[in-house]
mmCIF file of C-alpha atoms in Angstrom:
data_model
loop_
_atom_site.group_PDB
_atom_site.id
_atom_site.type_symbol
_atom_site.label_atom_id
_atom_site.label_comp_id
_atom_site.label_asym_id
_atom_site.label_seq_id
_atom_site.Cartn_x
_atom_site.Cartn_y
_atom_site.Cartn_z
ATOM 1 C CA UNK A 1 -6.878 26.337 9.019
ATOM 2 C CA UNK A 2 -7.012 22.925 10.761
ATOM 3 C CA UNK A 3 -3.517 21.755 9.655
ATOM 4 C CA UNK A 4 -1.763 24.224 7.269
ATOM 5 C CA UNK A 5 1.309 22.760 5.613
ATOM 6 C CA UNK A 6 3.657 23.018 2.660
ATOM 7 C CA UNK A 7 3.758 26.856 1.859
ATOM 8 C CA UNK A 8 4.994 27.410 -1.657
ATOM 9 C CA UNK A 9 5.879 30.705 -3.355
ATOM 10 C CA UNK A 10 5.095 30.313 -7.008
ATOM 11 C CA UNK A 11 7.756 32.358 -8.812
ATOM 12 C CA UNK A 12 5.777 32.663 -12.017
ATOM 13 C CA UNK A 13 2.382 33.263 -10.591
ATOM 14 C CA UNK A 14 3.803 35.496 -7.978
ATOM 15 C CA UNK A 15 1.384 34.019 -5.356
ATOM 16 C CA UNK A 16 1.444 31.792 -2.287
ATOM 17 C CA UNK A 17 0.119 28.343 -2.186
ATOM 18 C CA UNK A 18 -0.277 26.013 0.809
ATOM 19 C CA UNK A 19 -2.329 22.947 1.907
ATOM 20 C CA UNK A 20 -4.679 22.144 4.702
ATOM 21 C CA UNK A 21 -4.122 18.431 5.289
ATOM 22 C CA UNK A 22 -7.254 17.790 7.438
ATOM 23 C CA UNK A 23 -9.509 19.874 5.351
ATOM 24 C CA UNK A 24 -8.165 18.375 2.129
ATOM 25 C CA UNK A 25 -7.788 21.682 0.457
ATOM 26 C CA UNK A 26 -5.203 23.499 -1.777
ATOM 27 C CA UNK A 27 -5.231 27.276 -0.981
ATOM 28 C CA UNK A 28 -3.817 30.310 -3.157
ATOM 29 C CA UNK A 29 -3.203 33.682 -1.736
ATOM 30 C CA UNK A 30 -3.055 36.603 -4.188
ATOM 31 C CA UNK A 31 -0.357 38.716 -2.464
ATOM 32 C CA UNK A 32 -1.644 42.015 -4.077
ATOM 33 C CA UNK A 33 -5.362 41.925 -3.188
ATOM 34 C CA UNK A 34 -5.094 39.489 -0.237
ATOM 35 C CA UNK A 35 -7.891 37.177 -1.757
ATOM 36 C CA UNK A 36 -7.664 33.401 -1.045
ATOM 37 C CA UNK A 37 -8.923 30.760 -3.457
ATOM 38 C CA UNK A 38 -9.612 27.310 -2.104
ATOM 39 C CA UNK A 39 -9.704 24.136 -4.136
ATOM 40 C CA UNK A 40 -11.211 20.859 -2.594
ATOM 41 C CA UNK A 41 -8.965 17.953 -3.223
ATOM 42 C CA UNK A 42 -10.121 14.229 -3.714
ATOM 43 C CA UNK A 43 -8.240 13.194 -0.587
ATOM 44 C CA UNK A 44 -5.971 14.772 2.030
ATOM 45 C CA UNK A 45 -3.039 16.544 0.510
ATOM 46 C CA UNK A 46 0.313 16.452 2.186
ATOM 47 C CA UNK A 47 2.571 18.644 0.075
ATOM 48 C CA UNK A 48 3.054 20.525 -3.121
ATOM 49 C CA UNK A 49 5.572 21.923 -5.617
ATOM 50 C CA UNK A 50 5.221 23.978 -8.758
ATOM 51 C CA UNK A 51 5.407 22.364 -12.134
ATOM 52 C CA UNK A 52 7.451 23.743 -15.021
ATOM 53 C CA UNK A 53 4.845 22.776 -17.696
ATOM 54 C CA UNK A 54 1.982 24.243 -15.611
ATOM 55 C CA UNK A 55 0.167 23.733 -12.442
ATOM 56 C CA UNK A 56 1.502 21.881 -9.524
ATOM 57 C CA UNK A 57 2.840 18.526 -8.426
ATOM 58 C CA UNK A 58 1.342 17.180 -5.259
ATOM 59 C CA UNK A 59 1.544 14.297 -2.816
ATOM 60 C CA UNK A 60 -2.097 13.356 -2.104
ATOM 61 C CA UNK A 61 -2.704 10.806 0.695
ATOM 62 C CA UNK A 62 -1.684 7.746 -1.332
ATOM 63 C CA UNK A 63 -0.350 9.081 -4.660
ATOM 64 C CA UNK A 64 1.589 11.606 -6.625
ATOM 65 C CA UNK A 65 -0.590 13.851 -8.773
ATOM 66 C CA UNK A 66 -0.581 16.960 -10.896
ATOM 67 C CA UNK A 67 -3.065 19.829 -10.029
ATOM 68 C CA UNK A 68 -4.515 22.163 -12.384
ATOM 69 C CA UNK A 69 -4.381 25.556 -10.690
ATOM 70 C CA UNK A 70 -7.384 26.965 -12.695
ATOM 71 C CA UNK A 71 -9.725 24.243 -12.024
ATOM 72 C CA UNK A 72 -8.194 22.457 -9.055
ATOM 73 C CA UNK A 73 -8.594 19.060 -10.774
ATOM 74 C CA UNK A 74 -6.054 16.367 -9.820
ATOM 75 C CA UNK A 75 -4.814 13.714 -12.123
ATOM 76 C CA UNK A 76 -2.833 10.670 -10.836
ATOM 77 C CA UNK A 77 0.788 10.349 -11.880
ATOM 78 C CA UNK A 78 2.015 7.492 -9.665
ATOM 79 C CA UNK A 79 0.680 5.164 -7.061
ATOM 80 C CA UNK A 80 3.765 3.966 -4.893
ATOM 81 C CA UNK A 81 2.024 3.146 -1.662
ATOM 82 C CA UNK A 82 0.560 -0.194 -0.692
ATOM 83 C CA UNK A 83 -3.158 -0.490 -0.329
ATOM 84 C CA UNK A 84 -4.773 -0.201 2.073
ATOM 85 C CA UNK A 85 -1.831 1.872 3.489
ATOM 86 C CA UNK A 86 -0.664 2.089 6.971
ATOM 87 C CA UNK A 87 1.201 5.168 5.993
ATOM 88 C CA UNK A 88 0.146 8.304 3.904
ATOM 89 C CA UNK A 89 2.183 11.012 2.273
ATOM 90 C CA UNK A 90 3.227 13.941 4.274
ATOM 91 C CA UNK A 91 5.774 16.581 3.557
ATOM 92 C CA UNK A 92 7.466 16.969 0.178
ATOM 93 C CA UNK A 93 9.554 19.302 -2.101
ATOM 94 C CA UNK A 94 11.276 19.534 -5.434
ATOM 95 C CA UNK A 95 15.024 19.252 -5.699
ATOM 96 C CA UNK A 96 17.198 21.455 -8.040
ATOM 97 C CA UNK A 97 17.384 18.704 -10.670
ATOM 98 C CA UNK A 98 13.470 18.722 -11.110
ATOM 99 C CA UNK A 99 12.601 15.631 -9.110
ATOM 100 C CA UNK A 100 9.802 15.661 -6.396
ATOM 101 C CA UNK A 101 10.471 14.033 -3.122
ATOM 102 C CA UNK A 102 7.745 13.279 -0.453
ATOM 103 C CA UNK A 103 7.937 11.537 2.779
ATOM 104 C CA UNK A 104 5.220 9.248 4.313
ATOM 105 C CA UNK A 105 4.068 8.876 7.904
ATOM 106 C CA UNK A 106 2.463 6.238 10.038
ATOM 107 C CA UNK A 107 -1.256 7.271 10.168
ATOM 108 C CA UNK A 108 -1.161 6.395 13.889
ATOM 109 C CA UNK A 109 2.186 8.248 14.212
ATOM 110 C CA UNK A 110 3.405 5.292 16.268
ATOM 111 C CA UNK A 111 5.420 2.975 14.085
ATOM 112 C CA UNK A 112 8.463 3.604 11.893
ATOM 113 C CA UNK A 113 6.668 2.488 8.719
ATOM 114 C CA UNK A 114 7.142 5.720 6.733
ATOM 115 C CA UNK A 115 9.491 6.140 3.830
ATOM 116 C CA UNK A 116 10.939 8.715 1.506
ATOM 117 C CA UNK A 117 9.935 8.579 -2.130
ATOM 118 C CA UNK A 118 11.227 10.305 -5.181
ATOM 119 C CA UNK A 119 9.157 11.041 -8.399
ATOM 120 C CA UNK A 120 11.757 11.481 -11.090
ATOM 121 C CA UNK A 121 11.104 13.440 -14.273
ATOM 122 C CA UNK A 122 10.009 10.439 -16.209
ATOM 123 C CA UNK A 123 7.236 9.918 -13.706
ATOM 124 C CA UNK A 124 8.660 6.941 -12.067
ATOM 125 C CA UNK A 125 8.329 6.812 -8.214
ATOM 126 C CA UNK A 126 10.939 5.077 -6.097
ATOM 127 C CA UNK A 127 11.536 4.500 -2.439
ATOM 128 C CA UNK A 128 14.806 6.044 -1.493
ATOM 129 C CA UNK A 129 14.799 5.557 2.369
ATOM 130 C CA UNK A 130 12.568 4.304 5.164
ATOM 131 C CA UNK A 131 12.097 3.769 8.905
ATOM 132 C CA UNK A 132 10.438 7.151 9.496
ATOM 133 C CA UNK A 133 7.395 7.534 11.900
ATOM 134 C CA UNK A 134 6.546 10.920 10.512
ATOM 135 C CA UNK A 135 8.835 11.855 7.667
ATOM 136 C CA UNK A 136 8.821 15.742 7.543
ATOM 137 C CA UNK A 137 10.661 18.883 6.665
ATOM 138 C CA UNK A 138 12.522 18.191 3.423
ATOM 139 C CA UNK A 139 15.276 20.657 2.024
ATOM 140 C CA UNK A 140 18.674 20.791 0.446
ATOM 141 C CA UNK A 141 21.867 22.666 1.259
ATOM 142 C CA UNK A 142 23.089 25.363 -1.249
ATOM 143 C CA UNK A 143 25.572 23.174 -3.053
ATOM 144 C CA UNK A 144 23.169 20.122 -3.251
ATOM 145 C CA UNK A 145 25.559 17.896 -1.356
ATOM 146 C CA UNK A 146 23.176 17.370 1.644
ATOM 147 C CA UNK A 147 19.663 16.588 2.093
ATOM 148 C CA UNK A 148 17.711 17.466 5.270
ATOM 149 C CA UNK A 149 14.653 15.520 6.475
ATOM 150 C CA UNK A 150 12.887 15.291 9.880
ATOM 151 C CA UNK A 151 11.378 12.349 11.790
ATOM 152 C CA UNK A 152 9.136 14.428 14.038
ATOM 153 C CA UNK A 153 8.302 11.969 16.912
ATOM 154 C CA UNK A 154 11.945 11.211 17.130
ATOM 155 C CA UNK A 155 12.615 14.956 17.539
ATOM 156 C CA UNK A 156 15.573 14.645 15.245
ATOM 157 C CA UNK A 157 16.617 16.439 11.886
ATOM 158 C CA UNK A 158 18.788 14.295 9.707
ATOM 159 C CA UNK A 159 21.439 15.202 7.276
ATOM 160 C CA UNK A 160 21.819 12.806 4.284
ATOM 161 C CA UNK A 161 24.833 12.607 1.848
ATOM 162 C CA UNK A 162 23.113 13.553 -1.428
ATOM 163 C CA UNK A 163 24.117 12.900 -4.934
ATOM 164 C CA UNK A 164 22.315 15.612 -7.202
ATOM 165 C CA UNK A 165 23.104 13.971 -10.459
ATOM 166 C CA UNK A 166 21.962 10.515 -9.648
ATOM 167 C CA UNK A 167 19.353 11.598 -7.135
ATOM 168 C CA UNK A 168 20.580 9.135 -4.573
ATOM 169 C CA UNK A 169 21.170 9.346 -0.693
ATOM 170 C CA UNK A 170 24.247 8.309 1.162
ATOM 171 C CA UNK A 171 25.125 8.030 4.675
ATOM 172 C CA UNK A 172 23.241 10.190 7.267
ATOM 173 C CA UNK A 173 23.710 11.793 10.601
ATOM 174 C CA UNK A 174 21.703 13.667 13.124
ATOM 175 C CA UNK A 175 21.906 17.353 12.198
ATOM 176 C CA UNK A 176 19.834 18.406 15.231
ATOM 177 C CA UNK A 177 18.226 17.015 18.225
ATOM 178 C CA UNK A 178 15.387 18.905 19.583
ATOM 179 C CA UNK A 179 14.679 19.036 23.257
ATOM 180 C CA UNK A 180 11.324 18.079 24.677
ATOM 181 C CA UNK A 181 10.607 21.567 25.799
ATOM 182 C CA UNK A 182 10.996 22.891 22.144
ATOM 183 C CA UNK A 183 8.369 20.570 20.790
ATOM 184 C CA UNK A 184 8.810 18.509 17.521
ATOM 185 C CA UNK A 185 10.521 19.505 14.317
ATOM 186 C CA UNK A 186 8.201 20.064 11.500
ATOM 187 C CA UNK A 187 8.571 21.886 8.129
ATOM 188 C CA UNK A 188 11.761 23.551 7.233
ATOM 189 C CA UNK A 189 13.482 25.537 4.544
ATOM 190 C CA UNK A 190 16.981 26.821 3.569
ATOM 191 C CA UNK A 191 17.889 30.611 3.171
ATOM 192 C CA UNK A 192 20.490 32.139 0.847
ATOM 193 C CA UNK A 193 23.254 31.917 3.420
ATOM 194 C CA UNK A 194 22.751 28.141 3.926
ATOM 195 C CA UNK A 195 21.035 28.352 7.215
ATOM 196 C CA UNK A 196 18.153 25.994 8.123
ATOM 197 C CA UNK A 197 14.768 27.295 9.218
ATOM 198 C CA UNK A 198 12.780 24.754 11.246
ATOM 199 C CA UNK A 199 9.160 25.031 12.656
ATOM 200 C CA UNK A 200 8.588 23.588 15.964
ATOM 201 C CA UNK A 201 5.228 21.684 16.447
ATOM 202 C CA UNK A 202 4.135 22.356 20.066
ATOM 203 C CA UNK A 203 7.217 24.459 20.558
ATOM 204 C CA UNK A 204 5.940 27.885 19.995
ATOM 205 C CA UNK A 205 8.969 28.744 17.928
ATOM 206 C CA UNK A 206 10.960 28.616 14.698
ATOM 207 C CA UNK A 207 14.712 27.842 14.965
ATOM 208 C CA UNK A 208 17.428 29.096 12.633
ATOM 209 C CA UNK A 209 20.302 26.565 12.515
ATOM 210 C CA UNK A 210 23.827 27.083 11.285
ATOM 211 C CA UNK A 211 24.918 24.695 8.623
ATOM 212 C CA UNK A 212 27.000 22.972 11.323
ATOM 213 C CA UNK A 213 23.674 22.126 13.347
ATOM 214 C CA UNK A 214 24.141 24.709 15.938
ATOM 215 C CA UNK A 215 21.366 27.007 16.937
ATOM 216 C CA UNK A 216 21.750 30.591 15.374
ATOM 217 C CA UNK A 217 18.614 32.160 16.613
ATOM 218 C CA UNK A 218 15.131 31.611 17.706
ATOM 219 C CA UNK A 219 11.974 33.301 16.723
ATOM 220 C CA UNK A 220 9.104 33.015 19.216
ATOM 221 C CA UNK A 221 5.679 32.585 17.743
ATOM 222 C CA UNK A 222 2.257 33.443 19.175
ATOM 223 C CA UNK A 223 0.969 29.976 18.405
ATOM 224 C CA UNK A 224 2.160 26.625 19.659
ATOM 225 C CA UNK A 225 2.030 24.857 16.299
ATOM 226 C CA UNK A 226 3.916 26.516 13.535
ATOM 227 C CA UNK A 227 4.003 23.727 10.970
ATOM 228 C CA UNK A 228 6.128 24.914 7.903
ATOM 229 C CA UNK A 229 7.697 27.871 6.267
ATOM 230 C CA UNK A 230 8.958 29.098 2.906
ATOM 231 C CA UNK A 231 10.558 32.365 1.565
ATOM 232 C CA UNK A 232 8.515 34.441 -0.797
ATOM 233 C CA UNK A 233 7.639 37.858 -2.177
ATOM 234 C CA UNK A 234 9.270 39.494 -5.064
ATOM 235 C CA UNK A 235 12.585 39.811 -3.179
ATOM 236 C CA UNK A 236 12.275 36.514 -1.317
ATOM 237 C CA UNK A 237 12.715 38.290 1.889
ATOM 238 C CA UNK A 238 9.245 37.250 3.476
ATOM 239 C CA UNK A 239 9.192 34.055 5.465
ATOM 240 C CA UNK A 240 5.598 32.706 5.222
ATOM 241 C CA UNK A 241 4.687 30.256 8.062
ATOM 242 C CA UNK A 242 1.820 27.983 8.227
ATOM 243 C CA UNK A 243 0.211 26.778 11.469
ATOM 244 C CA UNK A 244 -2.433 24.360 12.864
ATOM 245 C CA UNK A 245 -5.311 24.611 15.179
ATOM 246 C CA UNK A 246 -6.243 21.035 15.016
ATOM 247 C CA UNK A 247 -6.109 19.115 18.398
ATOM 248 C CA UNK A 248 -5.627 22.100 20.608
ATOM 249 C CA UNK A 249 -7.625 22.518 23.722
ATOM 250 C CA UNK A 250 -9.947 25.417 24.296
ATOM 251 C CA UNK A 251 -7.601 26.773 26.863
ATOM 252 C CA UNK A 252 -4.651 26.853 24.524
ATOM 253 C CA UNK A 253 -6.807 28.341 21.724
ATOM 254 C CA UNK A 254 -7.805 31.029 24.145
ATOM 255 C CA UNK A 255 -4.253 31.701 24.846
ATOM 256 C CA UNK A 256 -3.275 31.389 21.074
ATOM 257 C CA UNK A 257 -6.249 32.604 19.047
ATOM 258 C CA UNK A 258 -4.082 33.048 15.917
ATOM 259 C CA UNK A 259 -3.536 29.304 15.740
ATOM 260 C CA UNK A 260 -4.398 28.003 12.259
ATOM 261 C CA UNK A 261 -3.499 31.310 10.589
ATOM 262 C CA UNK A 262 -1.007 32.080 7.918
ATOM 263 C CA UNK A 263 2.011 34.342 9.014
ATOM 264 C CA UNK A 264 4.297 36.609 6.992
ATOM 265 C CA UNK A 265 7.522 37.517 8.691
ATOM 266 C CA UNK A 266 9.948 40.183 7.688
ATOM 267 C CA UNK A 267 13.200 38.829 8.958
ATOM 268 C CA UNK A 268 15.908 40.572 6.925
ATOM 269 C CA UNK A 269 17.112 37.387 5.340
ATOM 270 C CA UNK A 270 16.659 36.249 1.804
ATOM 271 C CA UNK A 271 15.547 32.843 0.674
ATOM 272 C CA UNK A 272 16.395 30.790 -2.336
ATOM 273 C CA UNK A 273 13.833 30.142 -5.278
ATOM 274 C CA UNK A 274 12.004 26.854 -4.981
ATOM 275 C CA UNK A 275 12.817 24.817 -7.955
ATOM 276 C CA UNK A 276 10.131 23.202 -10.305
ATOM 277 C CA UNK A 277 9.159 19.668 -10.981
ATOM 278 C CA UNK A 278 10.426 19.014 -14.517
ATOM 279 C CA UNK A 279 8.115 15.926 -15.231
#
């Protein structure tokens, strides 16, 4: 993989999906026979969720789309971004009320032009927050009262007050500040104990945070760029981790030849099922 992202365990199909943003592919792993199916997308694809009525919901570079998981065909659902965009869609996830949220990033990763969008179950896309340079790592706490999102260049994970019924954000605070030596916060997920797992781009690690924002534990990785993670498998006790090889020098790739691979970690902690998009 060049830039693996958005791992997703499909609870009905019992398989793992993820995207390669740079290669513009959607990938599906059959856990039983280890076969991988790749679908070429019409543009770069930032993130995915599963859809209750079938297929997937996705954030392509400039739009929300549905994807047929048999053919790989993408159908536009909403076009919320300006054209030509200075930003593009990046990380995204479904909330427990069936909405799909996705953040955008500045293509140059320099200016805070990124926003957070929500695609509701009626198919309407709305801007919910802005000011991100690289919006990343979306998840919710167990009682749906808090939403987590990163701004990677700022090295910060934010915690927003969240109204699950209205799908609205309230005040926010910095949940975690990542030190320069630990890289940049990327994708994240929440486990069944309410702890937050965050991948560190250029940090060679995954951090498990307590709900208070304190570090609980750190898992060293054999690659510098773990990008995102999700819980999967029949018992939701496997942490699947995507990674990136794009942009790494020959010397770093020699030290980390597994860069760009998919990892499955047995960590003794159970995740929570990813909800579906209900639109």
